[in-house]
Coordinates of C-alpha atoms and ligand atoms in Angstrom, one line a residue:
M22 CA -10.2 10.3 -15.3
I23 CA -9.0 6.8 -14.8
G24 CA -5.4 6.4 -14.9
R25 CA -3.3 3.4 -14.9
V26 CA -5.9 1.1 -13.0
S27 CA -5.6 -0.9 -16.5
R28 CA -1.9 -1.0 -16.7
N29 CA 0.0 -4.1 -17.2
P30 CA -0.3 -5.5 -13.7
G31 CA 2.6 -6.7 -11.5
E32 CA 5.0 -4.9 -14.2
A33 CA 6.5 -1.5 -13.9
S34 CA 9.6 0.3 -15.0
D35 CA 10.2 3.8 -13.4
M36 CA 14.1 5.4 -13.7
A37 CA 16.3 2.5 -12.9
L38 CA 13.7 0.7 -10.6
M39 CA 12.4 -2.3 -11.8
I40 CA 9.3 -3.6 -9.6
H41 CA 7.6 -6.9 -9.9
Q42 CA 4.5 -7.6 -7.9
F43 CA 3.0 -11.1 -7.1
I44 CA 0.5 -12.7 -4.9
C45 CA 1.6 -14.5 -1.8
R46 CA -0.6 -16.5 0.7
S47 CA -4.3 -15.9 -0.4
D48 CA -4.4 -11.9 -1.0
N49 CA -1.1 -10.4 0.0
F50 CA 1.2 -8.8 -2.5
G51 CA 5.0 -9.7 -2.6
V52 CA 6.9 -7.0 -4.0
L53 CA 10.7 -7.5 -5.4
V54 CA 12.2 -4.2 -6.7
H55 CA 15.7 -4.1 -8.4
D56 CA 17.8 -1.1 -8.8
E57 CA 19.4 -1.9 -12.3
D58 CA 22.2 0.4 -12.2
S59 CA 23.8 -1.1 -9.0
G60 CA 22.2 -4.5 -8.9
V61 CA 20.4 -4.3 -5.5
T62 CA 17.3 -6.2 -4.8
A63 CA 14.9 -5.9 -2.1
A64 CA 11.6 -7.5 -1.4
I65 CA 9.1 -5.3 0.5
D66 CA 7.7 -7.2 3.4
A67 CA 7.8 -11.0 3.0
P68 CA 4.3 -12.5 3.5
E69 CA 6.0 -15.9 3.0
A70 CA 9.3 -17.4 1.6
E71 CA 8.5 -19.6 -1.1
P72 CA 6.9 -17.4 -3.8
I73 CA 9.9 -14.9 -3.3
R74 CA 12.6 -17.4 -3.4
R75 CA 10.8 -18.4 -6.7
K76 CA 10.6 -15.0 -8.0
L77 CA 14.3 -14.1 -7.1
A78 CA 15.6 -17.3 -9.1
E79 CA 13.4 -16.8 -11.8
Y80 CA 15.0 -12.9 -12.5
H81 CA 18.4 -14.1 -11.4
W82 CA 18.5 -11.4 -8.5
K83 CA 20.3 -11.9 -5.3
L84 CA 18.1 -10.5 -2.4
D85 CA 20.1 -7.6 -0.4
Y86 CA 17.4 -6.4 1.7
I87 CA 13.9 -7.1 3.1
L88 CA 12.2 -3.7 3.8
T89 CA 9.3 -4.5 6.5
T90 CA 6.2 -2.2 6.7
H91 CA 4.7 -3.7 10.0
H92 CA 4.8 -6.6 12.4
H93 CA 1.8 -8.4 11.0
E94 CA 2.7 -12.2 10.5
D95 CA 1.1 -12.1 6.7
H96 CA 4.1 -9.4 5.9
V97 CA 7.2 -10.8 8.0
A98 CA 6.5 -14.6 7.9
G99 CA 9.3 -14.9 5.5
N100 CA 11.8 -12.8 7.3
L101 CA 14.1 -15.4 8.8
A102 CA 14.0 -18.3 6.2
L103 CA 15.0 -15.6 3.3
K104 CA 17.4 -14.1 5.6
E105 CA 19.0 -17.3 6.5
E106 CA 19.6 -18.5 2.8
S107 CA 20.5 -15.0 1.3
G108 CA 22.2 -13.3 4.4
C109 CA 20.1 -10.3 3.3
R110 CA 19.7 -7.2 5.6
I111 CA 16.3 -6.5 7.1
I112 CA 15.2 -3.1 7.8
G113 CA 11.9 -2.3 9.5
P114 CA 10.2 -0.2 12.2
A115 CA 11.2 -0.5 15.9
G116 CA 9.1 -3.2 17.5
E117 CA 8.7 -6.7 16.7
I118 CA 10.2 -7.6 13.4
P119 CA 11.8 -11.0 13.0
G120 CA 15.3 -10.9 12.1
R121 CA 15.6 -6.9 11.9
D122 CA 19.1 -5.6 11.4
E123 CA 18.3 -2.0 11.2
A124 CA 15.4 0.1 12.9
V125 CA 14.2 3.3 11.1
R126 CA 11.7 5.8 11.8
E127 CA 10.3 9.3 10.5
G128 CA 12.5 11.3 8.3
D129 CA 15.1 8.5 8.1
T130 CA 16.5 8.0 4.4
F131 CA 18.8 5.2 3.0
D132 CA 20.3 4.2 -0.3
L133 CA 19.0 1.3 -2.1
G134 CA 21.5 0.9 -4.6
T135 CA 21.7 4.2 -6.3
L136 CA 17.9 5.3 -5.3
E137 CA 17.5 7.2 -1.9
V138 CA 14.3 5.6 0.2
R139 CA 12.4 8.0 2.6
V140 CA 10.8 6.7 6.1
I141 CA 7.3 8.0 6.5
E142 CA 5.5 6.8 9.6
T143 CA 2.1 6.1 9.1
P144 CA 0.8 4.4 12.4
G145 CA -2.9 3.4 12.9
H146 CA -3.3 0.2 11.5
T147 CA -0.2 -0.9 13.8
L148 CA 1.4 1.3 15.9
D149 CA 4.9 0.5 14.4
H150 CA 3.6 0.8 10.5
I151 CA 5.8 2.7 8.2
T152 CA 5.8 3.7 4.5
Y153 CA 8.7 3.6 2.2
W154 CA 8.8 6.2 -0.4
V155 CA 11.5 6.1 -3.5
P156 CA 10.9 9.7 -4.9
A157 CA 13.5 9.4 -7.8
A158 CA 11.1 6.5 -8.9
G159 CA 7.8 8.0 -8.1
V160 CA 6.9 4.9 -6.0
A161 CA 5.8 4.3 -2.4
F162 CA 5.3 1.3 -0.3
V163 CA 2.5 1.8 1.9
G164 CA 1.7 -1.8 3.4
D165 CA -1.7 -2.0 5.1
T166 CA -1.8 1.8 5.6
L167 CA -3.9 2.7 2.2
F168 CA -5.4 0.2 -0.4
A169 CA -6.7 0.9 -3.5
L170 CA -10.3 2.2 -2.9
G171 CA -9.5 1.5 0.8
C172 CA -7.4 1.6 3.9
G173 CA -6.1 -0.7 6.5
R174 CA -8.3 -1.5 9.4
V175 CA -7.3 0.4 12.5
I176 CA -6.4 -2.3 14.7
E177 CA -3.5 -0.7 17.2
G178 CA -4.0 3.0 16.8
T179 CA -6.8 5.6 16.9
M180 CA -8.7 7.1 14.2
P181 CA -7.2 10.5 14.4
M182 CA -4.0 8.7 14.2
M183 CA -4.8 6.8 11.1
W184 CA -6.2 9.8 9.3
H185 CA -3.1 11.9 10.2
S186 CA -1.0 9.1 8.4
L187 CA -3.4 9.0 5.3
E188 CA -3.0 13.2 5.3
K189 CA 0.8 12.2 4.9
L190 CA 0.4 9.9 2.0
L191 CA -1.8 12.7 0.5
R192 CA 1.2 15.0 0.3
L193 CA 2.8 12.8 -2.1
P194 CA 3.0 13.7 -5.7
D195 CA -0.1 13.1 -7.4
D196 CA 1.4 10.6 -9.8
T197 CA 3.3 8.8 -7.1
D198 CA 2.8 4.8 -8.0
I199 CA 1.4 3.3 -5.0
Y200 CA 2.0 -0.3 -3.7
C201 CA -0.3 -1.7 -1.3
G202 CA 0.1 -5.1 1.0
H203 CA -3.4 -6.6 0.0
E204 CA -5.5 -7.3 -3.1
Y205 CA -8.8 -6.0 -1.5
T206 CA -9.9 -3.5 -4.3
Q207 CA -12.9 -5.1 -5.5
A208 CA -14.7 -5.5 -2.2
N209 CA -13.5 -1.9 -1.3
A210 CA -15.3 -0.8 -4.5
R211 CA -18.4 -2.2 -3.4
F212 CA -18.3 -0.5 -0.2
A213 CA -16.9 2.9 -1.6
L214 CA -20.3 3.1 -4.0
T215 CA -22.3 2.9 -0.6
I216 CA -20.5 6.2 0.3
E217 CA -20.4 7.8 -3.1
P218 CA -23.1 6.1 -5.2
D219 CA -22.8 9.2 -7.6
N220 CA -19.1 9.6 -8.0
A221 CA -18.7 8.9 -11.8
D222 CA -14.8 8.1 -11.6
L223 CA -15.6 5.6 -8.9
I224 CA -18.4 4.1 -10.9
E225 CA -16.2 3.7 -14.0
R226 CA -13.0 2.5 -11.9
A227 CA -15.5 -0.1 -9.9
R228 CA -16.5 -1.5 -13.4
I229 CA -12.8 -1.8 -14.9
V230 CA -11.9 -3.5 -11.3
D231 CA -14.4 -6.0 -11.7
E232 CA -13.4 -6.8 -15.5
R233 CA -9.7 -7.1 -14.5
R234 CA -10.5 -9.5 -11.6
A235 CA -12.9 -11.1 -13.7
A236 CA -9.7 -11.9 -16.1
G237 CA -7.5 -12.9 -13.0
E238 CA -5.7 -9.9 -12.8
V239 CA -4.4 -7.9 -9.9
T240 CA -5.7 -4.3 -9.9
L241 CA -2.7 -2.5 -8.2
P242 CA -0.2 -0.3 -8.1
T243 CA -2.7 2.6 -8.1
T244 CA -1.8 6.2 -7.7
I245 CA -2.2 8.9 -5.5
L246 CA -4.3 10.9 -8.0
M247 CA -6.7 8.0 -8.5
E248 CA -7.3 7.4 -4.9
K249 CA -8.1 11.1 -4.5
Q250 CA -10.9 10.6 -6.9
T251 CA -12.2 7.6 -5.9
N252 CA -11.2 6.7 -2.4
P253 CA -13.9 7.7 0.2
F254 CA -11.5 7.3 2.9
L255 CA -9.1 10.2 1.5
R256 CA -12.1 12.5 0.3
V257 CA -13.6 13.3 3.6
D258 CA -13.4 17.0 2.9
H259 CA -16.2 16.6 0.3
A260 CA -19.4 18.3 1.2
D261 CA -21.6 15.5 -0.5
I262 CA -19.9 12.5 1.5
R263 CA -20.4 14.6 4.5
H264 CA -23.8 15.6 3.8
R265 CA -25.0 12.1 3.2
L266 CA -23.1 10.8 6.2
G267 CA -24.9 13.8 8.5
L268 CA -21.8 15.0 9.5
D269 CA -21.7 18.5 7.5
H270 CA -19.6 20.3 10.1
A271 CA -17.5 17.5 11.6
S272 CA -13.4 17.4 11.4
N273 CA -12.1 15.4 8.6
A274 CA -10.8 13.0 11.2
E275 CA -14.2 12.3 12.5
V276 CA -15.6 11.9 9.0
F277 CA -12.9 9.3 8.3
G278 CA -13.6 7.5 11.6
E279 CA -17.2 7.2 10.7
I280 CA -16.5 6.0 7.2
R281 CA -13.9 3.4 8.7
R282 CA -16.7 2.2 11.2
R283 CA -18.8 1.8 8.8
K284 CA -16.7 -0.4 6.5
D285 CA -15.6 -2.5 9.5
G286 CA -19.4 -3.4 9.7
F287 CA -20.0 -3.6 5.9
R288 CA -21.0 -6.8 4.8
G289 CA -21.1 -6.5 1.1
Ligands
ZN323 ZN1 -1.2 -6.0 8.8
FE324 FE1 -1.5 -7.5 6.0

Protein backbone atom coordinates (compact mmCIF):
# COMPACT_ATOMS: atom_id res chain seq x y z
CA MET A 1 0.00 0.00 0.00
CA ILE A 2 1.36 3.38 -0.95
CA GLY A 3 0.11 6.08 1.34
CA ARG A 4 0.76 9.75 1.21
CA VAL A 5 3.82 9.93 -1.01
CA SER A 6 1.53 11.43 -3.64
CA ARG A 7 0.13 14.03 -1.31
CA ASN A 8 0.39 17.64 -2.36
CA PRO A 9 4.04 18.33 -1.59
CA GLY A 10 5.15 21.04 0.78
CA GLU A 11 1.71 21.74 2.16
CA ALA A 12 0.15 20.12 5.16
CA SER A 13 -2.33 21.10 7.80
CA ASP A 14 -2.65 18.97 10.92
CA MET A 15 -4.60 20.22 13.89
CA ALA A 16 -3.68 23.86 14.20
CA LEU A 17 -0.16 23.39 12.88
CA MET A 18 0.54 24.67 9.39
CA ILE A 19 3.69 23.33 7.75
CA HIS A 20 5.43 24.72 4.68
CA GLN A 21 8.37 22.91 3.18
CA PHE A 22 10.67 24.26 0.46
CA ILE A 23 14.07 23.48 -1.04
CA CYS A 24 17.10 25.43 0.19
CA ARG A 25 20.69 25.25 -1.12
CA SER A 26 20.51 22.33 -3.58
CA ASP A 27 18.78 19.48 -1.78
CA ASN A 28 18.15 20.67 1.80
CA PHE A 29 14.64 21.28 3.03
CA GLY A 30 13.65 24.48 4.74
CA VAL A 31 10.57 23.95 6.90
CA LEU A 32 8.38 26.58 8.53
CA VAL A 33 5.74 25.57 11.07
CA HIS A 34 3.04 27.90 12.32
CA ASP A 35 0.62 27.32 15.18
CA GLU A 36 -2.56 29.05 14.03
CA ASP A 37 -4.05 29.35 17.53
CA SER A 38 -1.12 31.29 19.00
CA GLY A 39 0.49 32.71 15.85
CA VAL A 40 3.84 31.23 16.89
CA THR A 41 6.21 30.34 14.02
CA ALA A 42 9.34 28.18 13.98
CA ALA A 43 11.88 27.18 11.37
CA ILE A 44 13.13 23.61 11.53
CA ASP A 45 16.82 24.15 10.86
CA ALA A 46 18.06 27.10 8.84
CA PRO A 47 20.03 25.80 5.84
CA GLU A 48 20.31 29.38 4.54
CA ALA A 49 18.65 32.65 5.49
CA GLU A 50 17.27 34.03 2.23
CA PRO A 51 14.65 31.44 1.22
CA ILE A 52 13.39 31.31 4.81
CA ARG A 53 13.20 35.10 4.96
CA ARG A 54 11.27 35.10 1.67
CA LYS A 55 8.76 32.47 2.84
CA LEU A 56 8.20 34.31 6.15
CA ALA A 57 7.37 37.47 4.20
CA GLU A 58 5.13 35.57 1.81
CA TYR A 59 3.03 34.10 4.65
CA HIS A 60 3.25 37.24 6.85
CA TRP A 61 4.72 35.21 9.71
CA LYS A 62 7.21 36.50 12.28
CA LEU A 63 9.95 34.03 13.19
CA ASP A 64 9.82 33.14 16.91
CA TYR A 65 12.07 30.05 17.02
CA ILE A 66 14.64 28.07 15.11
CA LEU A 67 14.70 24.42 16.12
CA THR A 68 18.10 22.99 15.20
CA THR A 69 18.50 19.25 14.64
CA HIS A 70 22.31 19.08 14.49
CA HIS A 71 25.43 21.16 14.01
CA HIS A 72 26.20 20.57 10.32
CA GLU A 73 26.69 23.74 8.30
CA ASP A 74 23.86 22.94 5.89
CA HIS A 75 21.42 23.00 8.85
CA VAL A 76 22.66 26.07 10.76
CA ALA A 77 24.09 28.44 8.13
CA GLY A 78 21.12 30.82 8.42
CA ASN A 79 20.94 30.86 12.23
CA LEU A 80 22.79 34.08 13.04
CA ALA A 81 21.35 36.26 10.27
CA LEU A 82 17.78 35.17 10.96
CA LYS A 83 18.24 35.64 14.71
CA GLU A 84 19.65 39.11 14.26
CA GLU A 85 16.79 40.34 12.09
CA SER A 86 13.89 38.57 13.87
CA GLY A 87 15.06 38.29 17.47
CA CYS A 88 14.04 34.63 17.40
CA ARG A 89 15.19 32.14 20.02
CA ILE A 90 17.31 29.23 18.87
CA ILE A 91 16.71 25.85 20.48
CA GLY A 92 19.06 22.97 19.74
CA PRO A 93 21.21 20.17 21.08
CA ALA A 94 24.16 20.76 23.37
CA GLY A 95 27.28 21.33 21.28
CA GLU A 96 28.30 23.82 18.67
CA ILE A 97 25.09 25.44 17.45
CA PRO A 98 25.50 29.07 16.25
CA GLY A 99 23.36 31.47 18.28
CA ARG A 100 21.72 28.80 20.41
CA ASP A 101 19.77 30.19 23.38
CA GLU A 102 18.60 26.95 24.90
CA ALA A 103 20.04 23.42 24.85
CA VAL A 104 17.60 20.52 24.97
CA ARG A 105 18.07 16.81 25.53
CA GLU A 106 16.29 13.47 25.59
CA GLY A 107 12.83 13.67 27.14
CA ASP A 108 12.70 17.47 27.28
CA THR A 109 9.44 19.08 26.26
CA PHE A 110 8.64 22.68 25.39
CA ASP A 111 5.70 24.58 24.01
CA LEU A 112 5.43 25.80 20.45
CA GLY A 113 2.43 28.05 20.93
CA THR A 114 -0.35 25.67 22.02
CA LEU A 115 1.50 22.52 20.93
CA GLU A 116 3.90 20.44 22.96
CA VAL A 117 7.21 19.49 21.32
CA ARG A 118 9.11 16.47 22.61
CA VAL A 119 12.85 16.01 22.17
CA ILE A 120 14.19 12.61 21.12
CA GLU A 121 17.96 12.17 20.98
CA THR A 122 18.86 10.39 17.72
CA PRO A 123 22.69 10.31 17.58
CA GLY A 124 24.66 8.53 14.87
CA HIS A 125 24.85 10.90 11.88
CA THR A 126 26.30 13.33 14.43
CA LEU A 127 26.66 12.79 18.16
CA ASP A 128 24.45 15.79 18.93
CA HIS A 129 21.55 14.96 16.58
CA ILE A 130 18.03 15.36 17.93
CA THR A 131 14.52 14.82 16.56
CA TYR A 132 11.55 17.08 17.36
CA TRP A 133 8.23 15.26 17.74
CA VAL A 134 4.89 17.09 17.97
CA PRO A 135 2.48 14.33 19.07
CA ALA A 136 -0.72 16.39 18.92
CA ALA A 137 -0.02 17.30 15.29
CA GLY A 138 1.27 13.84 14.38
CA VAL A 139 4.56 15.10 12.94
CA ALA A 140 8.25 14.56 13.60
CA PHE A 141 11.21 16.51 12.24
CA VAL A 142 14.05 14.01 11.96
CA GLY A 143 16.79 16.07 10.27
CA ASP A 144 19.46 13.78 8.82
CA THR A 145 18.61 10.70 10.91
CA LEU A 146 15.91 9.14 8.73
CA PHE A 147 15.26 9.88 5.05
CA ALA A 148 12.56 8.64 2.73
CA LEU A 149 13.85 5.18 1.73
CA GLY A 150 17.16 5.87 3.47
CA CYS A 151 18.94 7.22 6.52
CA GLY A 152 21.79 9.61 7.25
CA ARG A 153 25.42 8.60 6.88
CA VAL A 154 26.91 7.46 10.16
CA ILE A 155 29.61 10.13 10.44
CA GLU A 156 30.27 10.74 14.14
CA GLY A 157 28.55 7.83 15.87
CA THR A 158 28.66 4.06 15.53
CA MET A 159 26.42 1.70 13.57
CA PRO A 160 24.74 0.31 16.74
CA MET A 161 24.17 3.88 17.99
CA MET A 162 22.47 4.86 14.72
CA TRP A 163 20.36 1.69 14.72
CA HIS A 164 19.24 2.46 18.28
CA SER A 165 18.19 5.95 17.15
CA LEU A 166 16.19 4.53 14.24
CA GLU A 167 14.52 2.08 16.64
CA LYS A 168 13.27 5.06 18.63
CA LEU A 169 11.69 6.51 15.49
CA LEU A 170 10.15 3.11 14.69
CA ARG A 171 8.21 3.40 17.95
CA LEU A 172 6.45 6.57 16.83
CA PRO A 173 2.83 6.07 15.68
CA ASP A 174 2.62 4.62 12.16
CA ASP A 175 0.72 7.63 10.82
CA THR A 176 3.33 10.16 12.01
CA ASP A 177 4.31 12.51 9.18
CA ILE A 178 8.09 12.53 8.85
CA TYR A 179 9.88 15.66 7.63
CA CYS A 180 13.52 15.08 6.70
CA GLY A 181 16.53 17.31 6.09
CA HIS A 182 17.10 16.39 2.44
CA GLU A 183 15.44 15.37 -0.83
CA TYR A 184 17.42 12.19 -1.47
CA THR A 185 14.52 9.84 -2.18
CA GLN A 186 15.19 8.98 -5.81
CA ALA A 187 18.81 7.93 -5.25
CA ASN A 188 17.74 6.10 -2.08
CA ALA A 189 15.13 4.17 -4.07
CA ARG A 190 17.76 2.93 -6.54
CA PHE A 191 19.82 1.58 -3.66
CA ALA A 192 16.83 0.15 -1.77
CA LEU A 193 15.92 -1.92 -4.83
CA THR A 194 19.36 -3.60 -4.69
CA ILE A 195 18.56 -4.78 -1.15
CA GLU A 196 14.92 -5.76 -1.79
CA PRO A 197 14.35 -6.20 -5.53
CA ASP A 198 11.12 -8.16 -4.97
CA ASN A 199 9.36 -5.82 -2.51
CA ALA A 200 6.19 -4.85 -4.43
CA ASP A 201 5.51 -1.81 -2.20
CA LEU A 202 9.05 -0.58 -2.84
CA ILE A 203 8.82 -1.11 -6.61
CA GLU A 204 5.57 0.86 -6.72
CA ARG A 205 6.93 3.61 -4.52
CA ALA A 206 10.09 3.95 -6.62
CA ARG A 207 7.89 4.38 -9.70
CA ILE A 208 5.87 7.16 -8.00
CA VAL A 209 9.04 8.86 -6.78
CA ASP A 210 10.43 8.89 -10.34
CA GLU A 211 7.19 10.44 -11.58
CA ARG A 212 7.19 13.14 -8.94
CA ARG A 213 10.82 14.05 -9.51
CA ALA A 214 10.30 14.15 -13.28
CA ALA A 215 7.48 16.62 -12.60
CA GLY A 216 9.83 18.74 -10.47
CA GLU A 217 8.02 17.87 -7.22
CA VAL A 218 9.42 16.90 -3.83
CA THR A 219 8.73 13.49 -2.25
CA LEU A 220 8.49 14.45 1.43
CA PRO A 221 6.95 14.21 3.95
CA THR A 222 6.78 10.48 4.38
CA THR A 223 5.21 8.45 7.21
CA ILE A 224 6.58 5.89 9.63
CA LEU A 225 4.27 3.28 8.08
CA MET A 226 5.51 3.92 4.55
CA GLU A 227 9.12 3.65 5.72
CA LYS A 228 8.37 0.41 7.59
CA GLN A 229 7.04 -1.02 4.32
CA THR A 230 9.78 0.15 1.97
CA ASN A 231 12.92 1.51 3.73
CA PRO A 232 15.57 -1.24 3.88
CA PHE A 233 17.31 0.40 6.84
CA LEU A 234 14.15 -0.12 8.92
CA ARG A 235 13.50 -3.66 7.63
CA VAL A 236 16.59 -5.38 9.02
CA ASP A 237 14.47 -7.99 10.83
CA HIS A 238 12.97 -9.32 7.57
CA ALA A 239 14.15 -12.84 6.75
CA ASP A 240 14.46 -12.26 3.00
CA ILE A 241 16.74 -9.23 3.48
CA ARG A 242 18.90 -11.08 6.00
CA HIS A 243 19.14 -14.10 3.74
CA ARG A 244 20.15 -12.04 0.72
CA LEU A 245 22.93 -10.44 2.80
CA GLY A 246 24.06 -13.78 4.23
CA LEU A 247 23.26 -12.50 7.73
CA ASP A 248 20.42 -14.83 8.77
CA HIS A 249 21.50 -14.97 12.41
CA ALA A 250 23.10 -11.54 12.90
CA SER A 251 21.72 -8.88 15.25
CA ASN A 252 19.52 -6.12 13.87
CA ALA A 253 22.34 -3.64 14.48
CA GLU A 254 24.75 -5.80 12.47
CA VAL A 255 22.33 -6.09 9.55
CA PHE A 256 21.76 -2.34 9.70
CA GLY A 257 25.54 -1.75 9.67
CA GLU A 258 26.00 -3.96 6.61
CA ILE A 259 23.24 -2.16 4.67
CA ARG A 260 24.65 1.24 5.66
CA ARG A 261 28.17 0.24 4.52
CA ARG A 262 26.79 -1.00 1.20
CA LYS A 263 24.97 2.30 0.72
CA ASP A 264 28.20 4.23 1.47
CA GLY A 265 29.89 2.35 -1.38
CA PHE A 266 26.89 2.44 -3.75
CA ARG A 267 27.33 4.36 -6.98
CA GLY A 268 23.95 4.02 -8.62
ZN1 LIG B 1 23.94 16.53 8.46
FE1 LIG C 1 22.38 17.67 6.05
